[in-house]
Amino acid sequence: MSALTNAIEILRCFSSARPDLSFADVMALTGKPKSSTSRLLRSLRDCGLLEQDPHTRRYRPGLLTFELGRLHRAHDDLISMAERELREVCARTGHTGYIAVLDGYEQVVLRIVPGSNPLRVVNPPGQRTPALATSNGRAMLARLSDEDIRARVPATYPKLPRNSPQNFKQLMARMDEIRRTGVSEAADESIEGVGSQGFALKSGETGEMIGIAVSYSVQATTAAERANVRRELAAMAAKLRRMTGDPLEQDAARVKTGTR
Amino acid sequence: MSALTNAIEILRCFSSARPDLSFADVMALTGKPKSSTSRLLRSLRDCGLLEQDPHTRRYRPGLLTFELGRLHRAHDDLISMAERELREVCARTGHTGYIAVLDGYEQVVLRIVPGSNPLRVVNPPGQRTPALATSNGRAMLARLSDEDIRARVPATYPKLPRNSPQNFKQLMARMDEIRRTGVSEAADESIEGVGSQGFALKSGETGEMIGIAVSYSVQATTAAERANVRRELAAMAAKLRRMTGDPLEQDAARVKTGTR
DNA sequence: AAGAGAGTTCCAAATTTCGGAACCTCGTCC
DNA sequence: GGACGAGGTTCCGAAATTTGGAACTCTCTT
């Protein structure tokens, strides 16, 4: 295990729920011996990835993590373009918008556009969720080949919320539906009472893919309102696909024939 | 040189001016041999710190840098408390506010509060500037002991803008003035025509220190307006010092007597 | 078909990392 | 005061990684 892997393992122990950790916490969470933990924490601190509270001696993410986070913002043409469009849709509909990327079988929230409706934001940026259980997560998966999807789903199919696909067969049925209709819906999955619709956008230039979704309270919306969201999303998808040169058609053909 | 140091050296090559780099760029910037560069880039890519554009094969900061950046936000009680106050002052005065921290002899911008006045934001978050050449940078330095300041300034005194202290003696004169008056001013230094006033805030609990400044166009402000900024800042400083338990008095005594 | 440019892989030597054990250093309890 | 334990650091030989030159692969270009 390289120094880098170790460093990342430790950094991943921190989260908004656990913003700072003691030596013992890190030892428990990583399961490494004392001496290794001591050395690793020291080197992370020395290089700026961690800071240590001089009083409590607890560790927290350091200045360098902030600087690294800034770097990522530099490469966000696709994301910021999508964010601009999403902002308009959210302003018109009052609902909350999400932009996320796929990482393995999880998705990571990159941006949030709070709506005017009083639905509290539940997935802050950085949040990881199984992609199988969200509308835009499934929309992203649907653009991969079947083998690729199979490779991403863990060997033992994970336990998901009631309305999410409960096994691989159900998942593939959803994939087919998304590929056919071009939209992905979710209701009462990751969060009770919350529904969403989403789609996946792929850059023709870089091939990078993001998932865009609009989320709302199921009880507080009418079917007509949800149909309106669907129309808004379809329009945004069409516009963004044109702007980014999304190779959707070729992709669909490739998936169908099984070519890589 | 450990894997971690190498990784950071490479990541530091990226910036908003250079959001993506080719293999050759990285080789040139780090001065490492081909084989090492190849291996390092691969491992950074594998662990998610870098992404590679499949088409151009260029590298850019990866999803993990985004996630790490999010972590830093988790520990920002002091910073967000200061940001809230700064927001109010900026709303009242129309000027632009900055929050920064000290790192060696440089400061790093953490937060910006854009004002309503049409002064373009010139230092985005993440920006590094010699602390000697900014109002809040000097305010932070002034709260260190003289030996500590001397240790931070590079052996050969750096070339700074016209109105910044040009040598160590001038710097120490400024330090004394800041310690005496409690405020730090800058005009026409890092950026032509831009002035600022700032102070340093230290948490009584954690001992961490941040610099807070309000920045404005020198031409477009009157002396009265600048005096108003000074009053606003003094009020904010007093309030924040109370809230955070800033040990300013003890510090001042320590610096004076040279105790550590 | 040869050559150049851009990267990758190989390998033995040099450097780091590993983890158990001994060793600190406080604060606490008797 | 002294023993104790929690929390953490340092030491050291064994094991694993990293290094960088050289050979090799790929992909263009001429």
Coordinates of C-alpha atoms (C1' of nucleotides) in Angstrom, one line a residue:
Chain A
M1 CA 0.0 0.0 0.0
S2 CA 1.6 3.2 -1.1
A3 CA 1.9 6.4 0.9
L4 CA -0.7 7.9 -1.4
T5 CA -3.3 5.2 -0.9
N6 CA -2.7 5.5 2.8
A7 CA -3.1 9.2 2.8
I8 CA -6.4 9.0 0.8
E9 CA -7.7 6.3 3.1
I10 CA -7.2 8.6 6.1
L11 CA -8.6 11.6 4.4
R12 CA -11.7 9.7 3.4
C13 CA -12.4 9.1 7.1
F14 CA -13.3 12.8 7.4
S15 CA -16.8 13.9 6.4
S16 CA -19.2 16.6 7.3
A17 CA -20.6 14.3 9.9
R18 CA -17.0 13.8 11.2
P19 CA -15.2 17.0 10.6
D20 CA -12.4 16.3 12.9
L21 CA -10.8 13.1 14.2
S22 CA -8.5 12.1 17.1
F23 CA -5.5 9.9 16.7
A24 CA -7.5 7.1 18.2
D25 CA -10.4 7.7 15.8
V26 CA -8.2 7.4 12.8
M27 CA -6.6 4.3 14.2
A28 CA -10.0 2.7 14.7
L29 CA -11.3 3.8 11.3
T30 CA -8.4 2.6 9.3
G31 CA -7.5 -0.4 11.5
K32 CA -3.8 0.4 11.2
P33 CA -1.3 -0.1 14.0
K34 CA -0.3 2.8 16.2
S35 CA 3.1 3.4 14.8
S36 CA 1.9 3.5 11.2
T37 CA -1.0 5.9 12.1
S38 CA 1.4 8.1 14.0
R39 CA 3.8 8.4 11.1
L40 CA 1.0 8.8 8.5
L41 CA -0.8 11.5 10.4
R42 CA 2.5 13.4 10.9
S43 CA 3.3 13.3 7.2
L44 CA -0.2 14.4 6.2
R45 CA 0.1 17.3 8.7
D46 CA 3.6 18.2 7.5
C47 CA 2.5 18.5 3.9
G48 CA -0.7 20.5 4.7
L49 CA -3.4 17.9 4.0
L50 CA -4.3 17.9 7.6
E51 CA -4.2 20.5 10.4
Q52 CA -3.9 19.7 14.0
D53 CA -5.8 21.7 16.7
P54 CA -3.0 22.7 19.0
H55 CA -5.3 22.5 22.0
T56 CA -7.3 19.3 21.5
R57 CA -4.7 17.7 19.3
R58 CA -7.5 16.5 17.0
Y59 CA -6.9 16.5 13.2
R60 CA -9.0 18.1 10.5
P61 CA -8.6 18.7 6.8
G62 CA -5.9 21.2 6.1
L63 CA -5.4 24.2 3.8
L64 CA -4.1 22.0 1.0
T65 CA -7.4 20.2 0.7
F66 CA -9.0 23.5 0.2
E67 CA -6.5 24.4 -2.5
L68 CA -7.0 21.1 -4.2
G69 CA -10.7 21.6 -4.2
R70 CA -10.3 24.9 -5.9
L71 CA -8.4 23.2 -8.7
H72 CA -11.3 21.0 -9.7
R73 CA -13.4 24.1 -10.3
A74 CA -11.0 25.1 -13.1
H75 CA -12.0 22.3 -15.4
D76 CA -15.8 22.7 -15.2
D77 CA -16.9 23.9 -18.6
L78 CA -19.4 21.1 -19.0
I79 CA -20.6 21.4 -15.4
S80 CA -21.0 25.2 -15.4
M81 CA -22.7 25.2 -18.7
A82 CA -25.2 22.7 -17.3
E83 CA -25.5 24.6 -14.1
R84 CA -26.5 27.8 -15.9
E85 CA -29.3 26.0 -17.7
L86 CA -30.4 24.2 -14.6
R87 CA -30.6 27.4 -12.7
E88 CA -33.1 28.8 -15.2
V89 CA -35.3 25.7 -15.0
C90 CA -35.2 25.7 -11.2
A91 CA -36.1 29.4 -11.2
R92 CA -39.1 28.7 -13.5
T93 CA -40.3 25.5 -11.7
G94 CA -39.3 26.4 -8.1
H95 CA -37.8 22.9 -7.6
T96 CA -34.3 21.9 -6.6
G97 CA -31.7 20.9 -9.1
Y98 CA -28.8 18.5 -8.8
I99 CA -25.7 17.9 -10.9
A100 CA -23.7 14.7 -10.2
V101 CA -21.1 12.4 -11.6
L102 CA -20.7 8.7 -11.6
D103 CA -17.9 7.1 -9.6
G104 CA -18.1 3.3 -9.7
Y105 CA -21.6 2.4 -8.7
E106 CA -22.1 5.6 -6.7
Q107 CA -22.8 9.1 -7.8
V108 CA -21.3 12.2 -6.2
V109 CA -23.2 15.4 -6.0
L110 CA -21.2 18.3 -7.6
R111 CA -23.7 21.2 -7.6
I112 CA -27.0 22.1 -6.1
V113 CA -29.4 24.7 -7.3
P114 CA -31.9 25.3 -4.4
G115 CA -35.4 25.9 -5.6
S116 CA -37.9 28.4 -4.2
N117 CA -40.2 25.6 -2.9
P118 CA -39.7 24.8 0.7
L119 CA -38.1 21.4 0.2
R120 CA -35.0 21.3 2.3
V121 CA -31.7 20.4 0.4
V122 CA -30.9 16.9 1.5
N123 CA -27.9 16.0 -0.6
P124 CA -25.2 18.6 -0.1
P125 CA -22.3 18.7 -2.7
G126 CA -19.9 15.9 -2.1
Q127 CA -22.7 13.5 -1.1
R128 CA -22.3 9.9 -2.3
T129 CA -25.4 7.8 -3.1
P130 CA -25.8 4.5 -4.9
A131 CA -26.4 5.5 -8.5
L132 CA -29.0 2.7 -8.7
A133 CA -31.3 4.6 -6.3
T134 CA -31.5 8.0 -8.0
S135 CA -33.0 9.2 -11.2
N136 CA -29.9 10.8 -12.7
G137 CA -27.7 8.1 -11.3
R138 CA -29.7 5.5 -13.3
A139 CA -29.7 7.8 -16.3
M140 CA -26.0 7.8 -16.3
L141 CA -25.8 4.1 -15.9
A142 CA -28.2 3.6 -18.8
R143 CA -25.7 5.2 -21.1
L144 CA -23.1 2.5 -20.3
S145 CA -23.0 -0.9 -22.0
D146 CA -24.7 -3.7 -20.2
E147 CA -21.4 -5.4 -19.3
D148 CA -20.1 -2.1 -17.9
I149 CA -23.2 -1.8 -15.7
R150 CA -22.8 -5.4 -14.5
A151 CA -19.2 -4.7 -13.7
R152 CA -20.1 -1.7 -11.6
V153 CA -22.9 -3.3 -9.5
P154 CA -21.3 -5.0 -6.5
A155 CA -21.2 -8.8 -6.6
T156 CA -23.9 -9.1 -3.9
Y157 CA -26.7 -6.8 -5.1
P158 CA -27.0 -4.0 -2.5
K159 CA -30.0 -3.5 -0.3
L160 CA -31.8 -0.4 -1.7
P161 CA -34.9 1.5 -0.8
R162 CA -38.3 0.0 -1.5
N163 CA -39.0 1.7 -4.9
S164 CA -35.5 1.2 -6.3
P165 CA -34.8 -1.8 -8.5
Q166 CA -34.3 -4.7 -6.1
N167 CA -32.2 -7.0 -8.2
F168 CA -30.2 -7.0 -11.4
K169 CA -33.1 -8.0 -13.6
Q170 CA -35.3 -5.1 -12.4
L171 CA -32.3 -2.7 -12.8
M172 CA -31.9 -3.8 -16.4
A173 CA -35.6 -3.3 -17.1
R174 CA -35.2 0.3 -15.8
M175 CA -32.2 0.8 -18.0
D176 CA -34.2 -0.3 -21.0
E177 CA -37.0 2.0 -20.1
I178 CA -34.6 4.9 -19.8
R179 CA -32.9 4.2 -23.1
R180 CA -36.3 4.0 -24.8
T181 CA -37.9 7.0 -23.3
G182 CA -34.9 9.2 -22.7
V183 CA -36.0 10.2 -19.2
S184 CA -35.4 8.7 -15.8
E185 CA -37.8 9.0 -12.9
A186 CA -37.5 8.2 -9.2
A187 CA -40.1 8.5 -6.4
D188 CA -39.8 7.7 -2.7
E189 CA -36.4 6.1 -3.0
S190 CA -33.3 7.5 -1.3
I191 CA -35.5 9.9 0.6
E192 CA -39.1 9.3 1.6
G193 CA -41.6 11.6 -0.1
V194 CA -39.1 13.0 -2.6
G195 CA -39.3 12.3 -6.3
S196 CA -37.0 13.4 -9.1
Q197 CA -36.5 13.3 -12.8
G198 CA -33.2 13.3 -14.5
F199 CA -31.1 12.7 -17.5
A200 CA -27.5 12.1 -18.4
L201 CA -25.4 14.5 -20.4
K202 CA -22.2 13.5 -22.2
S203 CA -19.7 15.9 -23.7
G204 CA -18.9 15.1 -27.3
E205 CA -15.4 16.4 -26.9
T206 CA -14.2 14.9 -23.7
G207 CA -16.7 12.1 -23.3
E208 CA -17.2 13.0 -19.7
M209 CA -20.7 12.4 -18.4
I210 CA -22.8 14.2 -15.8
G211 CA -26.3 13.5 -14.4
I212 CA -28.8 16.4 -14.1
A213 CA -31.9 16.0 -12.1
V214 CA -34.8 18.1 -10.7
S215 CA -36.2 17.0 -7.4
Y216 CA -39.5 17.8 -5.7
S217 CA -41.9 16.7 -3.0
V218 CA -44.2 14.0 -4.3
Q219 CA -47.1 15.0 -2.1
A220 CA -46.8 18.7 -2.9
T221 CA -46.8 18.3 -6.7
T222 CA -49.6 17.4 -9.1
A223 CA -49.2 15.1 -12.1
A224 CA -49.6 18.1 -14.3
E225 CA -46.7 19.8 -12.5
R226 CA -44.5 16.7 -12.9
A227 CA -45.4 16.6 -16.6
N228 CA -44.2 20.2 -16.8
V229 CA -40.9 19.3 -15.2
R230 CA -40.6 16.5 -17.7
R231 CA -41.1 19.0 -20.5
E232 CA -38.6 21.5 -19.0
L233 CA -36.0 18.7 -18.6
A234 CA -36.5 17.5 -22.1
A235 CA -36.0 21.0 -23.5
M236 CA -32.9 21.5 -21.4
A237 CA -31.5 18.1 -22.4
A238 CA -32.0 18.9 -26.1
K239 CA -30.4 22.3 -25.7
L240 CA -27.4 21.0 -23.7
R241 CA -26.9 18.1 -26.1
R242 CA -26.7 20.4 -29.0
M243 CA -24.2 22.7 -27.1
T244 CA -22.0 19.9 -25.9
G245 CA -22.2 17.7 -29.0
D246 CA -23.5 14.8 -26.9
P247 CA -23.0 11.6 -29.0
L248 CA -26.3 10.2 -27.8
E249 CA -27.4 8.6 -31.1
Q250 CA -24.2 6.8 -31.8
D251 CA -24.1 5.6 -28.1
A252 CA -27.6 4.2 -28.3
A253 CA -26.7 2.3 -31.4
R254 CA -23.6 1.0 -29.8
V255 CA -25.4 -0.2 -26.7
K256 CA -28.0 -2.0 -28.9
T257 CA -25.5 -3.8 -31.0
G258 CA -23.1 -4.5 -28.1
T259 CA -20.1 -3.0 -29.9
R260 CA -17.5 -1.2 -27.9
Chain B
M1 CA 10.9 12.1 -1.6
S2 CA 7.7 10.2 -0.7
A3 CA 4.9 9.3 -3.0
L4 CA 2.8 11.9 -1.2
T5 CA 5.3 14.7 -1.7
N6 CA 5.5 13.8 -5.4
A7 CA 1.8 13.7 -5.7
I8 CA 1.4 17.1 -4.2
E9 CA 4.2 18.5 -6.3
I10 CA 2.4 17.4 -9.4
L11 CA -1.0 18.6 -8.2
R12 CA 0.5 22.0 -7.5
C13 CA 1.4 22.3 -11.1
F14 CA -2.3 22.8 -11.9
S15 CA -3.9 26.2 -11.4
S16 CA -6.8 28.2 -12.8
A17 CA -4.3 29.5 -15.4
R18 CA -3.2 25.9 -16.2
P19 CA -6.3 23.8 -15.7
D20 CA -5.0 20.8 -17.6
L21 CA -1.5 19.5 -18.4
S22 CA 0.0 17.1 -20.8
F23 CA 2.5 14.4 -19.8
A24 CA 5.3 16.6 -21.2
D25 CA 4.1 19.7 -19.3
V26 CA 4.2 17.8 -16.0
M27 CA 7.7 16.5 -16.9
A28 CA 8.9 20.0 -17.6
L29 CA 7.3 21.5 -14.6
T30 CA 8.5 18.9 -12.1
G31 CA 11.9 18.2 -13.8
K32 CA 11.5 14.5 -13.1
P33 CA 12.5 11.7 -15.5
K34 CA 10.1 10.3 -18.0
S35 CA 9.7 7.0 -16.2
S36 CA 8.9 8.5 -12.9
T37 CA 6.5 11.0 -14.4
S38 CA 4.7 8.2 -16.2
R39 CA 4.3 6.1 -13.1
L40 CA 3.3 9.0 -10.9
L41 CA 0.6 10.2 -13.3
R42 CA -0.7 6.8 -13.6
S43 CA -1.1 6.3 -9.8
L44 CA -2.6 9.8 -9.4
R45 CA -5.1 8.9 -12.1
D46 CA -5.9 5.5 -10.6
C47 CA -6.6 6.9 -7.2
G48 CA -8.9 9.7 -8.5
L49 CA -6.7 12.7 -7.9
L50 CA -6.4 13.2 -11.6
E51 CA -8.6 12.5 -14.6
Q52 CA -7.3 12.0 -18.1
D53 CA -9.1 13.3 -21.1
P54 CA -9.6 10.1 -23.2
H55 CA -9.3 12.1 -26.4
T56 CA -6.4 14.6 -25.8
R57 CA -4.8 12.4 -23.1
R58 CA -4.2 15.6 -21.0
Y59 CA -4.6 15.4 -17.3
R60 CA -6.8 17.6 -15.0
P61 CA -7.7 17.5 -11.3
G62 CA -10.0 14.7 -10.6
L63 CA -13.2 14.0 -8.6
L64 CA -11.2 13.3 -5.5
T65 CA -9.8 16.8 -5.4
F66 CA -13.3 18.0 -5.4
E67 CA -14.3 15.8 -2.5
L68 CA -11.2 16.8 -0.5
G69 CA -12.1 20.4 -1.0
R70 CA -15.5 19.8 0.4
L71 CA -13.9 18.4 3.5
H72 CA -12.2 21.6 4.4
R73 CA -15.5 23.4 4.5
A74 CA -16.6 21.2 7.3
H75 CA -14.3 22.8 9.8
D76 CA -15.0 26.4 9.2
D77 CA -16.7 27.7 12.4
L78 CA -14.3 30.6 12.7
I79 CA -14.3 31.3 9.0
S80 CA -18.1 31.1 8.6
M81 CA -18.6 33.2 11.6
A82 CA -16.3 35.9 10.2
E83 CA -17.9 35.5 6.8
R84 CA -21.3 36.3 8.2
E85 CA -20.1 39.5 9.8
L86 CA -18.1 40.5 6.8
R87 CA -21.1 40.1 4.6
E88 CA -23.0 42.6 6.6
V89 CA -20.2 45.1 6.5
C90 CA -19.8 44.7 2.7
A91 CA -23.5 45.1 2.2
R92 CA -23.4 48.3 4.1
T93 CA -20.3 49.8 2.6
G94 CA -20.6 48.3 -0.9
H95 CA -16.9 47.2 -0.9
T96 CA -15.4 43.8 -1.4
G97 CA -14.4 41.6 1.5
Y98 CA -11.7 39.0 1.8
I99 CA -10.9 36.3 4.3
A100 CA -7.5 34.7 4.1
V101 CA -5.1 32.5 6.1
L102 CA -1.3 32.6 6.5
D103 CA 0.8 29.9 5.0
G104 CA 4.5 30.5 5.5
Y105 CA 5.1 34.0 4.2
E106 CA 2.2 33.9 1.8
Q107 CA -1.5 34.3 2.4
V108 CA -4.2 32.2 0.8
V109 CA -7.6 33.7 0.0
L110 CA -10.4 31.5 1.5
R111 CA -13.5 33.5 0.9
I112 CA -14.6 36.5 -1.0
V113 CA -17.6 38.7 -0.4
P114 CA -18.2 40.7 -3.6
G115 CA -19.4 44.3 -2.9
S116 CA -21.9 46.2 -4.8
N117 CA -19.4 48.7 -6.1
P118 CA -18.0 47.9 -9.5
L119 CA -14.5 46.9 -8.4
R120 CA -13.7 43.7 -10.2
V121 CA -12.8 40.8 -7.9
V122 CA -9.1 40.3 -8.5
N123 CA -8.1 37.7 -6.0
P124 CA -10.3 34.6 -6.3
P125 CA -10.4 32.0 -3.5
G126 CA -7.2 29.9 -3.5
Q127 CA -5.1 32.9 -4.6
R128 CA -1.7 33.1 -3.0
T129 CA 0.0 36.5 -2.4
P130 CA 3.0 37.5 -0.3
A131 CA 1.5 38.4 3.1
L132 CA 3.9 41.3 3.3
A133 CA 2.0 43.1 0.5
T134 CA -1.5 43.0 1.8
S135 CA -3.3 44.7 4.6
N136 CA -4.7 41.6 6.2
G137 CA -1.5 39.6 5.5
R138 CA 0.5 42.1 7.4
A139 CA -2.1 42.2 10.2
M140 CA -1.6 38.4 10.6
L141 CA 2.2 38.7 10.6
A142 CA 2.0 41.5 13.2
R143 CA 0.5 39.0 15.6
L144 CA 3.5 36.7 15.5
S145 CA 6.6 37.3 17.5
D146 CA 9.5 39.1 15.8
E147 CA 11.6 36.0 15.5
D148 CA 8.7 34.2 13.9
I149 CA 8.3 36.9 11.3
R150 CA 12.0 36.9 10.6
A151 CA 11.8 33.1 10.1
R152 CA 9.0 33.4 7.6
V153 CA 10.5 36.1 5.4
P154 CA 12.7 34.5 2.7
A155 CA 16.5 34.9 3.3
T156 CA 16.7 37.3 0.3
Y157 CA 14.0 39.9 0.9
P158 CA 11.5 39.5 -1.9
K159 CA 10.9 42.2 -4.5
L160 CA 7.5 43.7 -3.7
P161 CA 5.3 46.4 -5.2
R162 CA 6.3 50.1 -4.7
N163 CA 4.2 50.9 -1.6
S164 CA 4.9 47.6 0.3
P165 CA 7.7 47.5 2.8
Q166 CA 10.9 47.2 0.8
N167 CA 13.1 45.6 3.4
F168 CA 13.0 44.0 6.7
K169 CA 13.4 47.2 8.7
Q170 CA 10.5 48.9 6.9
L171 CA 8.4 45.7 7.5
M172 CA 9.1 45.8 11.2
A173 CA 8.1 49.5 11.3
R174 CA 4.8 48.5 9.7
M175 CA 4.4 45.7 12.2
D176 CA 4.9 48.1 15.1
E177 CA 2.3 50.5 13.7
I178 CA -0.2 47.7 13.3
R179 CA 0.4 46.5 16.8
R180 CA 0.0 50.1 18.1
T181 CA -3.1 51.1 16.1
G182 CA -4.7 47.7 15.7
V183 CA -5.5 48.3 12.0
S184 CA -3.5 47.6 8.9
E185 CA -3.8 49.6 5.7
A186 CA -2.6 49.0 2.2
A187 CA -2.9 51.2 -0.9
D188 CA -1.6 50.6 -4.5
E189 CA 0.3 47.5 -3.6
S190 CA -0.5 44.1 -5.1
I191 CA -2.9 45.8 -7.4
E192 CA -2.6 49.3 -8.8
G193 CA -5.4 51.6 -7.6
V194 CA -6.7 49.2 -5.0
G195 CA -6.5 49.9 -1.3
S196 CA -7.6 47.9 1.6
Q197 CA -7.8 47.8 5.4
G198 CA -7.7 44.7 7.4
F199 CA -7.1 43.0 10.7
A200 CA -6.3 39.6 12.1
L201 CA -8.6 37.4 14.1
K202 CA -7.5 34.6 16.3
S203 CA -9.7 32.0 17.9
G204 CA -9.2 31.7 21.6
E205 CA -10.1 28.1 21.5
T206 CA -8.1 26.7 18.6
G207 CA -5.5 29.5 18.2
E208 CA -6.1 29.5 14.4
M209 CA -5.8 32.9 12.8
I210 CA -7.5 34.5 9.8
G211 CA -7.1 37.8 8.1
I212 CA -10.1 39.9 7.3
A213 CA -10.0 42.8 4.9
V214 CA -12.2 45.2 3.0
S215 CA -10.9 46.4 -0.3
Y216 CA -11.8 49.3 -2.5
S217 CA -10.7 51.6 -5.3
V218 CA -8.4 54.3 -4.0
Q219 CA -9.6 56.8 -6.6
A220 CA -13.3 56.1 -6.2
T221 CA -13.3 56.6 -2.4
T222 CA -13.1 59.7 -0.3
A223 CA -11.1 60.0 2.9
A224 CA -14.4 60.1 4.8
E225 CA -15.5 56.9 3.2
R226 CA -12.2 55.2 4.2
A227 CA -12.6 56.4 7.7
N228 CA -16.1 54.9 7.7
V229 CA -14.6 51.6 6.5
R230 CA -12.1 51.8 9.4
R231 CA -15.0 52.3 11.9
E232 CA -16.9 49.4 10.4
L233 CA -13.9 47.2 10.6
A234 CA -13.1 48.2 14.2
A235 CA -16.6 47.4 15.2
M236 CA -16.5 44.0 13.4
A237 CA -13.2 43.2 14.9
A238 CA -14.4 44.0 18.4
K239 CA -17.5 41.9 17.9
L240 CA -15.7 38.9 16.4
R241 CA -13.0 39.1 19.1
R242 CA -15.6 38.8 21.8
M243 CA -17.3 35.9 20.0
T244 CA -14.2 33.9 19.4
G245 CA -12.3 34.8 22.6
D246 CA -9.4 36.3 20.7
P247 CA -6.5 36.4 23.1
L248 CA -5.3 39.7 21.7
E249 CA -4.2 41.4 24.9
Q250 CA -2.1 38.5 26.2
D251 CA -0.6 38.3 22.7
A252 CA 0.3 41.9 22.6
A253 CA 2.0 41.6 26.0
R254 CA 3.9 38.5 24.8
V255 CA 5.2 40.1 21.7
K256 CA 6.3 43.2 23.7
T257 CA 8.3 41.2 26.3
G258 CA 9.5 38.7 23.8
T259 CA 8.2 35.7 25.8
R260 CA 7.0 32.7 24.0
Chain C
dA1 C1' 10.2 1.9 -44.6
dA2 C1' 12.7 4.7 -41.7
dG3 C1' 12.6 8.1 -38.2
dA4 C1' 10.8 11.1 -34.6
dG5 C1' 8.0 12.1 -30.7
dA6 C1' 5.5 10.6 -26.8
dG7 C1' 4.9 7.3 -23.4
dT8 C1' 5.4 2.7 -21.2
dT9 C1' 7.7 -1.2 -19.2
dC10 C1' 11.8 -3.5 -17.1
dC11 C1' 15.1 -4.1 -13.7
dA12 C1' 18.6 -3.8 -10.0
dA13 C1' 19.8 -0.3 -6.7
dA14 C1' 18.3 3.1 -3.3
dT15 C1' 14.8 4.6 -0.4
dT16 C1' 10.5 4.2 2.2
dT17 C1' 7.3 2.0 4.7
dC18 C1' 5.8 -1.5 8.0
dG19 C1' 4.6 -3.0 12.6
dG20 C1' 6.0 -4.9 17.0
dA21 C1' 8.1 -3.4 21.1
dA22 C1' 10.2 -0.2 23.9
dC23 C1' 9.7 4.3 25.4
dC24 C1' 7.8 8.9 26.5
dT25 C1' 4.4 12.2 28.9
dC26 C1' 0.5 13.6 30.9
dG27 C1' -3.4 13.4 34.0
dT28 C1' -5.5 10.5 37.6
dC29 C1' -6.1 7.6 41.4
dC30 C1' -4.6 5.6 45.6
Chain D
dG1 C1' 4.9 10.4 45.8
dG2 C1' 4.3 6.5 43.0
dA3 C1' 1.8 3.3 40.2
dC4 C1' -1.2 3.2 36.3
dG5 C1' -3.3 3.8 31.9
dA6 C1' -4.4 6.4 27.9
dG7 C1' -2.5 8.4 24.1
dG8 C1' 1.2 8.9 21.3
dT9 C1' 6.3 8.8 19.6
dT10 C1' 10.6 6.6 18.4
dC11 C1' 13.5 2.7 17.1
dC12 C1' 14.9 -0.9 14.1
dG13 C1' 15.4 -4.9 10.9
dA14 C1' 12.4 -6.9 7.4
dA15 C1' 9.4 -6.1 3.5
dA16 C1' 7.7 -3.3 0.0
dT17 C1' 8.0 0.8 -3.0
dT18 C1' 10.2 4.0 -5.6
dT19 C1' 14.0 5.4 -8.8
dG20 C1' 15.8 6.5 -13.2
dG21 C1' 18.4 4.7 -17.3
dA22 C1' 17.7 1.9 -21.0
dA23 C1' 15.1 -0.8 -24.0
dC24 C1' 10.7 -1.1 -25.9
dT25 C1' 6.0 0.1 -28.0
dC26 C1' 2.8 3.0 -30.6
dT27 C1' 1.5 6.3 -33.6
dC28 C1' 2.4 9.7 -36.8
dT29 C1' 5.1 11.9 -40.5
dT30 C1' 8.1 12.1 -44.2

